[in-house]
CSV table of C-alpha atoms in Angstrom, one decimal:
chain,number,residue,atom,x,y,z
D,27,MET,CA,126.4,-41.9,64.3
D,28,ASP,CA,127.8,-43.6,67.4
D,29,ILE,CA,128.1,-47.3,67.4
D,30,LEU,CA,126.3,-48.7,70.5
D,31,LEU,CA,126.4,-52.5,69.7
D,32,THR,CA,129.5,-54.2,68.3
D,33,HIS,CA,128.0,-57.7,67.8
D,34,CYS,CA,124.4,-57.6,66.4
D,35,ALA,CA,122.2,-59.2,63.8
D,36,GLY,CA,119.2,-58.2,61.8
D,37,MET,CA,116.6,-60.7,60.6
D,38,ASP,CA,114.2,-60.5,57.7
D,39,VAL,CA,111.6,-63.1,58.7
D,40,HIS,CA,109.3,-64.8,56.2
D,41,GLN,CA,107.0,-67.9,56.4
D,42,LYS,CA,109.5,-70.3,54.8
D,43,GLU,CA,112.9,-68.7,55.3
D,44,ILE,CA,114.9,-66.1,57.4
D,45,VAL,CA,117.6,-63.9,56.0
D,46,VAL,CA,120.1,-63.0,58.7
D,47,CYS,CA,122.8,-60.3,58.5
D,48,VAL,CA,125.5,-60.2,61.3
D,49,LEU,CA,127.5,-57.0,61.8
D,50,THR,CA,130.6,-57.1,64.1
D,51,GLY,CA,133.3,-54.6,64.7
D,52,ASN,CA,134.0,-51.5,66.8
D,53,VAL,CA,134.4,-48.9,64.0
D,54,GLU,CA,133.2,-48.6,60.4
D,55,ASP,CA,136.7,-49.3,59.0
D,56,SER,CA,136.8,-52.7,60.7
D,57,LEU,CA,133.2,-53.6,60.1
D,58,PHE,CA,132.6,-57.3,59.3
D,59,LYS,CA,129.4,-58.3,57.6
D,60,GLU,CA,128.1,-61.8,56.9
D,61,THR,CA,124.7,-62.8,55.6
D,62,ARG,CA,123.1,-66.2,55.6
D,63,THR,CA,119.7,-67.7,54.8
D,64,PHE,CA,118.0,-70.3,57.1
D,65,SER,CA,114.8,-72.3,56.8
D,66,THR,CA,112.1,-71.7,59.4
D,67,LEU,CA,112.0,-75.4,60.3
D,68,THR,CA,112.8,-76.1,63.9
D,69,LYS,CA,116.0,-77.9,63.1
D,70,SER,CA,117.2,-75.0,61.0
D,71,LEU,CA,116.4,-72.6,63.8
D,72,PHE,CA,118.7,-74.4,66.1
D,73,ASP,CA,121.4,-74.2,63.4
D,74,LEU,CA,120.7,-70.5,63.4
D,75,LEU,CA,121.1,-70.3,67.2
D,76,LYS,CA,124.5,-72.2,66.9
D,77,TRP,CA,125.7,-69.9,64.2
D,78,LEU,CA,124.8,-66.7,66.1
D,79,GLU,CA,126.6,-68.0,69.2
D,80,GLU,CA,129.7,-68.7,67.1
D,81,LYS,CA,129.7,-65.1,65.8
D,82,GLU,CA,129.4,-63.9,69.5
D,83,VAL,CA,126.2,-62.0,68.7
D,84,THR,CA,124.6,-60.4,71.7
D,85,HIS,CA,121.7,-58.4,70.3
D,86,ILE,CA,119.1,-59.4,67.6
D,87,ALA,CA,116.4,-57.4,65.9
D,88,MET,CA,113.5,-58.5,63.6
D,89,GLU,CA,110.2,-57.3,62.4
D,90,SER,CA,107.0,-58.3,64.0
D,91,THR,CA,105.6,-59.8,60.8
D,92,GLY,CA,102.3,-61.4,61.6
D,93,ILE,CA,102.9,-64.6,63.6
D,94,TYR,CA,106.0,-65.6,61.7
D,95,TRP,CA,108.3,-64.1,64.3
D,96,LYS,CA,107.0,-66.3,67.1
D,97,PRO,CA,108.7,-69.6,66.2
D,98,VAL,CA,112.0,-67.7,65.9
D,99,TYR,CA,111.5,-65.9,69.1
D,100,ASN,CA,110.6,-69.1,71.0
D,101,ILE,CA,113.9,-70.7,70.0
D,102,LEU,CA,116.2,-67.7,70.5
D,103,GLU,CA,114.5,-66.3,73.7
D,104,GLY,CA,116.9,-66.5,76.7
D,105,TYR,CA,120.1,-66.6,74.6
D,106,PHE,CA,120.1,-63.1,73.1
D,107,ASP,CA,118.7,-59.6,73.7
D,108,ILE,CA,115.9,-59.7,71.1
D,109,THR,CA,114.3,-56.5,69.8
D,110,LEU,CA,110.9,-57.0,68.1
D,111,ALA,CA,110.4,-53.9,65.9
D,112,ASN,CA,107.3,-52.4,64.5
D,113,ALA,CA,107.7,-52.9,60.7
D,114,GLN,CA,106.1,-49.5,60.0
D,115,ARG,CA,108.8,-47.6,61.9
D,116,ILE,CA,111.9,-49.2,60.4
D,117,LYS,CA,111.1,-49.0,56.7
D,118,ASN,CA,114.0,-48.6,54.4
D,119,VAL,CA,114.4,-45.9,51.7
D,120,PRO,CA,112.2,-47.1,48.7
D,121,GLY,CA,114.0,-48.7,45.8
D,122,ARG,CA,116.3,-51.7,45.4
D,123,LYS,CA,114.4,-53.7,48.0
D,124,THR,CA,115.7,-57.3,48.6
D,125,ASP,CA,115.6,-59.6,51.6
D,126,VAL,CA,119.3,-59.3,52.1
D,127,ALA,CA,119.1,-55.5,52.0
D,128,ASP,CA,116.3,-55.5,54.5
D,129,ALA,CA,118.2,-57.7,56.9
D,130,GLU,CA,121.3,-55.5,56.6
D,131,TRP,CA,119.2,-52.4,57.2
D,132,ILE,CA,117.7,-53.8,60.3
D,133,ALA,CA,121.1,-54.8,61.6
D,134,LYS,CA,122.5,-51.2,61.0
D,135,LEU,CA,119.6,-49.6,62.8
D,136,LEU,CA,120.1,-51.9,65.8
D,137,ARG,CA,123.8,-51.3,65.7
D,138,HIS,CA,123.2,-47.6,66.2
D,139,GLY,CA,120.4,-48.0,68.7
D,140,LEU,CA,117.7,-46.6,66.4
D,141,ILE,CA,115.1,-49.4,66.9
D,142,GLU,CA,112.5,-49.0,69.6
D,143,LYS,CA,111.5,-52.3,71.3
D,144,SER,CA,108.0,-53.6,71.0
D,145,PHE,CA,106.4,-55.0,74.2
D,146,VAL,CA,106.6,-58.8,74.3
D,147,PRO,CA,105.0,-60.3,77.5
D,148,SER,CA,106.3,-63.3,79.3
D,149,GLN,CA,105.5,-66.8,78.4
D,150,ASP,CA,102.6,-67.2,80.8
D,151,LEU,CA,101.1,-64.0,79.7
D,152,ARG,CA,101.4,-65.0,76.1
D,153,GLU,CA,99.5,-68.2,76.9
D,154,LEU,CA,96.9,-66.1,78.7
D,155,ARG,CA,96.6,-63.9,75.6
D,156,ASP,CA,95.9,-67.0,73.5
D,157,LEU,CA,93.2,-68.1,75.9
D,158,THR,CA,91.4,-64.7,76.2
D,159,ARG,CA,91.5,-64.1,72.5
D,160,LEU,CA,90.2,-67.5,71.7
D,161,ARG,CA,87.3,-67.0,74.2
D,162,LYS,CA,86.4,-63.8,72.4
D,163,LYS,CA,86.4,-65.6,69.0
D,164,TRP,CA,84.2,-68.4,70.3
D,165,ILE,CA,81.8,-65.9,71.9
D,166,GLY,CA,81.5,-64.3,68.4
D,167,ASN,CA,80.9,-67.7,66.8
D,168,LEU,CA,78.3,-68.5,69.5
D,169,THR,CA,76.5,-65.2,68.8
D,170,ALA,CA,76.6,-65.9,65.0
D,171,GLU,CA,74.9,-69.3,65.5
D,172,LYS,CA,72.2,-67.8,67.7
D,173,ASN,CA,71.5,-65.2,65.0
D,174,ARG,CA,71.4,-67.9,62.4
D,175,ILE,CA,68.7,-69.8,64.3
D,176,SER,CA,66.7,-66.5,64.8
D,177,LYS,CA,66.9,-65.9,61.1
D,178,VAL,CA,65.6,-69.4,60.2
D,179,LEU,CA,62.7,-69.0,62.6
D,180,GLU,CA,61.8,-65.7,61.2
D,181,CYS,CA,61.9,-67.1,57.7
D,182,SER,CA,59.6,-69.9,58.8
D,183,ASN,CA,56.9,-67.5,60.0
D,184,ILE,CA,57.6,-68.3,63.7
D,185,LYS,CA,57.7,-64.9,65.5
D,186,LEU,CA,59.1,-66.1,68.8
D,187,GLY,CA,61.8,-63.4,68.9
D,188,SER,CA,59.1,-60.7,68.7
D,189,VAL,CA,57.5,-62.0,71.9
D,190,ILE,CA,60.4,-63.2,74.0
D,191,SER,CA,63.4,-60.9,74.5
D,192,ASP,CA,65.9,-63.8,74.8
D,193,ILE,CA,64.9,-66.9,72.9
D,194,PHE,CA,68.0,-68.7,74.3
D,195,GLY,CA,67.0,-68.3,77.9
D,196,VAL,CA,65.6,-71.2,80.0
D,197,SER,CA,62.1,-71.0,78.6
D,198,GLY,CA,63.2,-70.2,75.1
D,199,ARG,CA,65.6,-73.2,75.0
D,200,LYS,CA,62.8,-75.6,76.1
D,201,LEU,CA,60.5,-74.2,73.4
D,202,LEU,CA,63.2,-74.6,70.8
D,203,ASN,CA,63.9,-78.2,71.9
D,204,HIS,CA,60.3,-79.2,71.5
D,205,LEU,CA,60.1,-77.3,68.2
D,206,VAL,CA,63.1,-79.2,66.7
D,207,GLU,CA,61.9,-82.6,68.0
D,208,LYS,CA,58.3,-82.3,66.8
D,209,GLY,CA,58.3,-79.6,64.1
D,210,TYR,CA,55.4,-77.8,65.8
D,211,LEU,CA,54.2,-76.8,69.3
D,212,ASP,CA,50.7,-77.0,70.8
D,213,GLN,CA,49.4,-75.2,73.9
D,214,SER,CA,50.4,-77.9,76.3
D,215,ASP,CA,54.0,-77.8,75.1
D,216,VAL,CA,54.0,-74.0,75.6
D,217,ASP,CA,52.5,-74.2,79.1
D,218,SER,CA,55.1,-76.8,80.2
D,219,SER,CA,58.1,-74.9,78.9
D,220,ILE,CA,57.6,-71.3,80.0
D,221,HIS,CA,58.3,-70.0,83.5
D,222,HIS,CA,57.7,-67.0,85.8
D,223,SER,CA,56.7,-63.8,84.1
D,224,LEU,CA,56.4,-65.5,80.6
D,225,LYS,CA,53.3,-67.3,81.8
D,226,LYS,CA,51.4,-64.1,81.4
D,227,LYS,CA,52.3,-64.2,77.7
D,228,ALA,CA,51.3,-67.9,77.2
D,229,ASN,CA,48.6,-67.1,74.6
D,230,THR,CA,50.8,-64.6,72.7
D,231,ILE,CA,53.7,-67.1,72.6
D,232,SER,CA,51.4,-69.8,71.2
D,233,ASP,CA,50.2,-67.4,68.5
D,234,SER,CA,53.9,-66.6,67.6
D,235,LEU,CA,54.6,-70.3,67.3
D,236,PHE,CA,51.7,-71.0,64.9
D,237,GLY,CA,53.2,-72.8,62.0
D,238,THR,CA,55.1,-75.9,61.1
D,239,LEU,CA,58.8,-76.4,60.3
D,240,ASP,CA,59.7,-78.6,57.3
D,241,LYS,CA,62.7,-81.0,57.3
D,242,HIS,CA,65.1,-78.5,55.8
D,243,GLN,CA,64.4,-75.9,58.4
D,244,ILE,CA,64.6,-78.5,61.2
D,245,PHE,CA,68.0,-79.6,59.8
D,246,MET,CA,69.3,-76.1,59.8
D,247,ILE,CA,68.2,-75.3,63.3
D,248,ARG,CA,69.5,-78.6,64.7
D,249,GLY,CA,72.9,-78.1,63.2
D,250,SER,CA,73.2,-74.6,64.7
D,251,TRP,CA,71.8,-75.9,68.0
D,252,ASN,CA,74.4,-78.7,68.3
D,253,HIS,CA,77.1,-76.2,67.5
D,254,ILE,CA,75.8,-73.8,70.2
D,255,VAL,CA,75.9,-76.6,72.8
D,256,TYR,CA,79.4,-77.6,71.8
D,257,LEU,CA,80.6,-73.9,71.9
D,258,GLU,CA,79.1,-73.4,75.4
D,259,ASN,CA,80.8,-76.4,76.8
D,260,SER,CA,84.1,-75.4,75.2
D,261,ILE,CA,83.8,-71.9,76.6
D,262,GLN,CA,83.2,-73.2,80.1
D,263,GLU,CA,86.4,-75.4,79.8
D,264,LEU,CA,88.3,-72.4,78.5
D,265,GLU,CA,87.2,-70.1,81.3
D,266,LYS,CA,88.3,-72.7,83.8
D,267,ARG,CA,91.7,-72.7,82.2
D,268,ILE,CA,91.9,-68.9,82.3
D,269,ASN,CA,91.0,-68.9,86.0
D,270,THR,CA,93.8,-71.4,86.6
D,271,VAL,CA,96.3,-69.2,84.9
D,272,LEU,CA,95.0,-66.1,86.8
D,273,GLN,CA,95.8,-67.7,90.1
D,274,SER,CA,99.3,-66.2,89.8
D,275,TYR,CA,97.8,-62.7,89.4
D,276,LYS,CA,95.2,-62.6,92.2
D,277,GLU,CA,96.4,-59.2,93.6
D,278,GLU,CA,96.4,-57.5,90.2
D,279,LYS,CA,93.0,-59.0,89.4
D,280,GLU,CA,91.5,-57.5,92.6
D,281,ILE,CA,93.0,-54.1,91.8
D,282,LEU,CA,91.3,-54.2,88.4
D,283,LEU,CA,87.9,-55.4,89.8
D,284,SER,CA,87.9,-52.2,92.0
D,285,ILE,CA,87.4,-50.1,88.8
D,286,PRO,CA,83.8,-49.6,87.8
D,287,GLY,CA,82.8,-51.6,84.7
D,288,VAL,CA,85.6,-54.2,85.0
D,289,LYS,CA,84.5,-57.8,85.5
D,290,ASP,CA,86.4,-61.1,85.7
D,291,HIS,CA,86.8,-61.7,82.0
D,292,THR,CA,87.6,-58.0,81.4
D,293,ALA,CA,90.3,-58.1,84.0
D,294,ALA,CA,91.8,-61.3,82.4
D,295,CYS,CA,91.9,-59.5,79.0
D,296,ILE,CA,93.6,-56.5,80.5
D,297,ILE,CA,96.3,-58.5,82.3
D,298,ALA,CA,96.9,-60.7,79.2
D,299,GLU,CA,97.4,-57.7,76.9
D,300,ILE,CA,99.4,-55.2,79.0
D,301,GLY,CA,100.9,-57.5,81.7
D,302,THR,CA,101.4,-56.3,85.3
D,303,ASP,CA,104.9,-54.9,85.0
D,304,MET,CA,104.4,-51.3,84.1
D,305,SER,CA,108.1,-50.6,83.8
D,306,GLN,CA,107.8,-51.8,80.2
D,307,PHE,CA,106.2,-48.4,79.5
D,308,PRO,CA,107.9,-45.1,80.4
D,309,SER,CA,104.5,-43.4,81.3
D,310,SER,CA,100.8,-43.9,81.2
D,311,LYS,CA,100.8,-41.7,78.0
D,312,HIS,CA,103.1,-44.2,76.3
D,313,LEU,CA,100.8,-47.1,77.3
D,314,ALA,CA,97.7,-45.3,76.0
D,315,SER,CA,99.5,-44.6,72.7
D,316,TRP,CA,100.6,-48.2,72.4
D,317,ALA,CA,97.0,-49.4,73.0
D,318,GLY,CA,95.6,-47.0,70.4
D,319,VAL,CA,93.3,-45.0,72.8
D,320,ALA,CA,95.3,-41.8,72.9
D,321,PRO,CA,94.2,-38.8,70.9
D,322,GLY,CA,95.9,-38.3,67.5
D,323,ASN,CA,98.6,-35.7,67.1
D,324,ASN,CA,98.9,-33.7,63.9
D,325,GLU,CA,100.5,-30.2,64.2
D,326,SER,CA,101.9,-28.2,61.3
D,327,ALA,CA,103.0,-24.5,61.2
D,328,GLY,CA,101.8,-24.0,64.8
D,329,LYS,CA,98.3,-25.2,64.0
D,330,LYS,CA,96.8,-28.4,65.4
D,331,LYS,CA,94.6,-30.3,63.0
D,332,GLY,CA,92.2,-33.2,63.5
D,333,SER,CA,93.9,-36.5,63.5
D,334,LYS,CA,92.9,-40.1,64.1
D,335,SER,CA,94.5,-42.1,66.9
D,336,LEU,CA,97.0,-44.8,66.2
D,337,GLN,CA,95.7,-48.3,65.4
D,338,GLY,CA,97.4,-49.7,68.5
D,339,ASN,CA,96.5,-53.1,70.0
D,340,PRO,CA,93.0,-53.9,68.8
D,341,HIS,CA,92.3,-56.4,71.6
D,342,ILE,CA,93.0,-54.1,74.6
D,343,LYS,CA,91.3,-51.3,72.7
D,344,ALA,CA,88.0,-53.2,72.3
D,345,THR,CA,88.1,-54.4,75.9
D,346,LEU,CA,88.6,-50.8,77.2
D,347,CYS,CA,85.8,-49.5,75.1
D,348,GLU,CA,83.5,-52.2,76.5
D,349,VAL,CA,84.6,-51.0,80.0
D,350,ALA,CA,83.9,-47.4,79.1
D,351,TRP,CA,80.3,-48.3,77.9
D,352,ALA,CA,79.7,-50.2,81.1
D,353,ILE,CA,80.9,-47.2,83.1
D,354,SER,CA,78.4,-45.0,81.2
D,355,ARG,CA,75.6,-47.2,82.6
D,356,SER,CA,76.9,-47.0,86.2
D,357,ARG,CA,75.5,-44.4,88.6
D,358,LYS,CA,77.1,-41.9,90.9
D,359,THR,CA,80.6,-42.3,89.5
D,360,SER,CA,82.9,-39.5,88.3
D,361,MET,CA,83.7,-41.2,85.0
D,362,ALA,CA,80.0,-41.8,84.2
D,363,SER,CA,79.5,-38.0,84.6
D,364,THR,CA,82.5,-37.3,82.4
D,365,PHE,CA,81.1,-39.7,79.8
D,366,TRP,CA,77.7,-38.0,79.5
D,367,SER,CA,79.3,-34.6,79.6
D,368,LEU,CA,81.5,-35.5,76.6
D,369,SER,CA,78.8,-37.4,74.9
D,370,ALA,CA,76.5,-34.3,74.8
D,371,ARG,CA,79.2,-32.3,73.1
D,372,ARG,CA,81.2,-34.8,71.0
D,373,GLY,CA,79.0,-37.9,70.6
D,374,ASN,CA,79.0,-41.4,72.2
D,375,LYS,CA,82.0,-42.7,70.1
D,376,LYS,CA,84.4,-40.0,71.1
D,377,ALA,CA,83.2,-40.1,74.7
D,378,THR,CA,83.7,-43.9,74.8
D,379,LYS,CA,87.3,-43.6,73.6
D,380,ALA,CA,88.0,-40.8,76.0
D,381,ILE,CA,86.8,-42.9,79.0
D,382,ALA,CA,88.8,-45.9,77.6
D,383,HIS,CA,91.9,-43.7,77.6
D,384,LYS,CA,91.2,-42.5,81.1
D,385,VAL,CA,90.6,-46.1,82.4
D,386,LEU,CA,93.9,-47.3,80.9
D,387,ARG,CA,95.9,-44.5,82.6
D,388,ILE,CA,94.1,-45.3,85.8
D,389,VAL,CA,95.2,-49.0,85.5
D,390,TYR,CA,98.8,-47.9,84.9
D,391,THR,CA,98.7,-45.7,88.1
D,392,LEU,CA,97.1,-48.4,90.2
D,393,PHE,CA,99.6,-51.1,89.1
D,394,ILE,CA,102.5,-48.7,89.7
D,395,ASN,CA,101.3,-47.8,93.2
D,396,ASN,CA,99.9,-51.3,93.9
D,397,ARG,CA,96.6,-50.0,95.3
D,398,SER,CA,92.8,-50.3,94.5
D,399,TYR,CA,90.7,-47.7,92.8
D,400,SER,CA,88.9,-45.1,94.9
D,401,ASP,CA,86.2,-43.1,93.1
D,402,PRO,CA,86.5,-39.4,93.8
D,403,ALA,CA,82.7,-38.9,93.5
D,404,LEU,CA,82.0,-41.6,96.1
D,405,ASN,CA,84.6,-40.2,98.5
D,406,HIS,CA,83.1,-36.7,98.2
């Protein structure tokens, strides 16, 4: 095979150490190989940087092993052409596996140009990723605490959730506050807490609250309630930080908001996960495959068989499926019509993934052409 790179290095990255193999030389006869092991401490990473510069290395390849590649990438970024490889696609032949052999194998693949680069966004987008993913995690924790309170109330013979659709709305929160403070509620407490349409259900709400909480149940509810208040305040601060980072991407955000089903937080997630420079992906099909929303491909002997789609990026995949479900609830849009047509034949899950696939390819086209979305059905 042709040698494309004359000074390259392969890295086998672990939590505590890195095995680095440097290959230099123009032809196989004059190939020079040197392997060293470094610690992952920051001081050792700077020693690694100095050693690679002494060897005149220009290109580096390493596996994307969890989060262990990030400290190494942070130190070496800007000094070398770094290729982050999908570990599944550069596996060595089974047998005689060692860290040194893995590093040498990665270096050889890089030397001959056989490693496909993984998409690594810029520093500001990586920070935006951290913020949007943290917000999603905190939203999940918030929902878990609300479900925990609902469970304690149900076990305490308080059927408030059967009468009020959202017990964490304005009226529900006031009722819960009184309940935690006193352990019970009378009719006057109910009348002073409920608002608007719930006043019609005042008697039913009083009946659902008939009962008394003991000290253990009050302790459980108060603990979850304090955590809910803390999470809500933290999420508000986090959203302010996200909006600050998005100030640099106002134009791209407006383009995304023109797509049905896309809201502010969804747009932030899309920008954080795929970026705004679509030159990273050769086509919209490559982007869809990377995200894991493209159909699977399994053909043998001229016959196409059913196949699951690739795992892809789970964060952008979940976001796009949320957008697809929101589109299904919209009216007079072409993608909503497509969703229900597919749903009737293939089911909601396959229809959701199909619309998610379509939305991502639309995003790619809009970013390439720098234009807003225009629905064909509305134009017609």
